[in-house]
Amino acid sequence: LSSDAFKFLQSHKSTFDVIYSLETVEHIKEYPKFIQLISSSLRPNGIFIVSTPNKKFSDLFTGGTVNPYHVHEFYTQELFDLLRQIFKATPKLYLQRPVNDRHPFLSGAISLFFKPSVIRPQSLGYSALDDIFVVQKCH
């Protein structure tokens, strides 16, 4: 029902201070348009928070997308670049369920099955099962 979201966002230009999209963008075929509409719906200096599974781990654990409802899963850099392009600002990355990059399969499995979900700022040597980006709309 992305058309409903698109209609809603198109009718609410410069309305919101914060928009949070939790595990949504990977379900939308026209994801660049969705993110552009979110940008348009934010007031100047508004903040967009978006979380999504990290495609790196879908590839690692299953060789592809497991969830049949995911239209497009994102690699971390791919979504970072798209947000930077649309918002004209550098997104901040937070790691949900962090994974040690030296042992991604083992660390990822432990994070997925045995540890409570943790969110921490991006750090060298780590990626995450889920990425959370925070980006502020420029004036």
Coordinates of C-alpha atoms in Angstrom, one line a residue, residues 3-139:
S3 CA 0.4 4.4 -2.9
D4 CA -1.4 5.3 0.4
A5 CA 1.9 6.4 2.0
F6 CA 2.8 8.4 -1.1
K7 CA -0.6 10.2 -1.1
F8 CA -0.3 11.0 2.6
L9 CA 3.3 12.4 2.2
Q10 CA 2.4 14.4 -0.9
S11 CA -0.4 16.1 1.0
H12 CA 1.8 17.0 4.0
K13 CA 4.6 19.1 2.7
S14 CA 6.9 20.7 5.3
T15 CA 4.7 19.4 8.1
F16 CA 6.8 17.2 10.4
D17 CA 9.8 17.7 12.6
V18 CA 10.6 14.0 12.8
I19 CA 9.6 11.0 10.7
Y20 CA 10.6 7.5 11.8
S21 CA 10.4 4.6 9.4
L22 CA 10.9 1.3 11.1
E23 CA 11.6 -1.7 8.8
T24 CA 9.5 -0.2 6.0
V25 CA 11.7 1.0 3.1
E26 CA 12.7 -2.5 2.1
H27 CA 9.0 -3.2 1.3
I28 CA 8.6 -0.3 -1.1
K29 CA 9.4 -0.8 -4.8
E30 CA 9.7 3.0 -5.5
Y31 CA 12.0 3.5 -2.5
P32 CA 13.8 6.6 -3.9
K33 CA 10.5 8.3 -4.4
F34 CA 9.4 7.3 -0.9
I35 CA 12.5 8.8 0.7
Q36 CA 12.2 12.0 -1.5
L37 CA 8.6 12.4 -0.3
I38 CA 9.7 12.0 3.3
S39 CA 12.3 14.7 2.8
S40 CA 9.6 17.0 1.3
S41 CA 7.3 16.3 4.3
L42 CA 9.9 17.4 6.8
R43 CA 10.2 21.0 8.0
P44 CA 13.6 22.6 7.6
N45 CA 16.1 20.9 10.0
G46 CA 13.6 18.0 10.4
I47 CA 15.0 14.6 11.2
F48 CA 14.4 11.3 9.4
I49 CA 15.2 8.0 11.2
V50 CA 15.1 4.9 9.1
S51 CA 15.9 1.3 10.1
T52 CA 16.3 -1.6 7.7
P53 CA 17.9 -5.1 7.6
N54 CA 21.5 -5.1 6.3
K55 CA 21.6 -7.0 3.0
K56 CA 25.1 -8.1 3.8
F57 CA 23.7 -10.6 6.3
S58 CA 20.8 -11.8 4.1
D59 CA 23.5 -12.7 1.6
L60 CA 25.8 -14.3 4.3
F61 CA 23.1 -16.4 6.0
T62 CA 20.9 -17.4 3.1
G63 CA 22.6 -16.3 -0.1
G64 CA 19.7 -13.9 -0.8
T65 CA 16.6 -12.3 0.6
V66 CA 14.7 -14.6 2.9
N67 CA 11.6 -12.4 3.5
P68 CA 9.3 -12.7 0.4
Y69 CA 7.8 -9.3 1.3
H70 CA 11.1 -7.4 0.9
V71 CA 11.2 -5.8 -2.5
H72 CA 14.7 -4.3 -2.1
E73 CA 17.1 -4.9 0.8
F74 CA 19.9 -2.4 1.2
Y75 CA 23.6 -2.7 1.8
T76 CA 24.8 -0.2 4.3
Q77 CA 26.7 2.0 1.9
E78 CA 23.9 1.9 -0.7
L79 CA 21.3 3.4 1.7
F80 CA 23.8 5.8 3.2
D81 CA 24.6 7.2 -0.3
L82 CA 20.9 7.5 -1.2
L83 CA 20.1 9.4 2.0
R84 CA 23.1 11.7 1.5
Q85 CA 22.0 12.4 -2.1
I86 CA 18.4 13.2 -1.3
F87 CA 18.9 15.1 2.0
K88 CA 22.2 16.8 0.9
A89 CA 23.5 15.9 4.4
T90 CA 25.6 13.1 5.9
P91 CA 23.6 10.5 7.7
K92 CA 24.7 9.1 11.1
L93 CA 24.7 5.3 11.3
Y94 CA 23.7 3.3 14.3
L95 CA 24.2 -0.4 14.5
Q96 CA 21.3 -2.6 15.8
R97 CA 22.5 -6.0 16.8
P98 CA 26.2 -5.3 16.1
V99 CA 28.4 -7.9 14.5
N100 CA 32.2 -8.2 14.6
D101 CA 33.4 -8.0 11.0
R102 CA 36.3 -10.4 11.7
H103 CA 33.9 -13.2 12.5
P104 CA 30.7 -12.1 10.7
F105 CA 28.9 -15.5 10.5
L106 CA 29.5 -16.6 14.1
S107 CA 29.1 -13.1 15.6
G108 CA 25.9 -12.5 13.5
A109 CA 24.4 -15.8 14.6
I110 CA 25.1 -15.0 18.3
S111 CA 23.7 -11.5 17.9
L112 CA 20.6 -12.8 16.1
F113 CA 19.8 -15.8 18.4
F114 CA 21.5 -15.3 21.8
K115 CA 21.9 -11.6 22.6
P116 CA 19.2 -9.0 23.4
S117 CA 18.9 -6.4 20.7
V118 CA 21.5 -3.6 21.3
I119 CA 21.9 -0.3 19.4
R120 CA 25.2 1.5 19.3
P121 CA 26.9 4.1 17.2
Q122 CA 28.9 3.0 14.1
S123 CA 32.4 1.8 15.0
L124 CA 35.3 0.5 13.1
G125 CA 35.4 -3.2 12.7
Y126 CA 31.6 -3.7 13.2
S127 CA 28.6 -3.9 11.0
A128 CA 25.0 -4.8 12.1
L129 CA 22.2 -7.1 11.3
D130 CA 20.0 -4.0 11.1
D131 CA 21.1 -0.4 10.2
I132 CA 19.6 2.7 11.6
F133 CA 20.2 6.0 9.9
V134 CA 19.5 9.4 11.3
V135 CA 19.7 12.3 8.8
Q136 CA 18.7 15.9 9.2
K137 CA 17.1 17.9 6.4
C138 CA 19.1 20.9 5.4
H139 CA 17.4 24.3 5.3

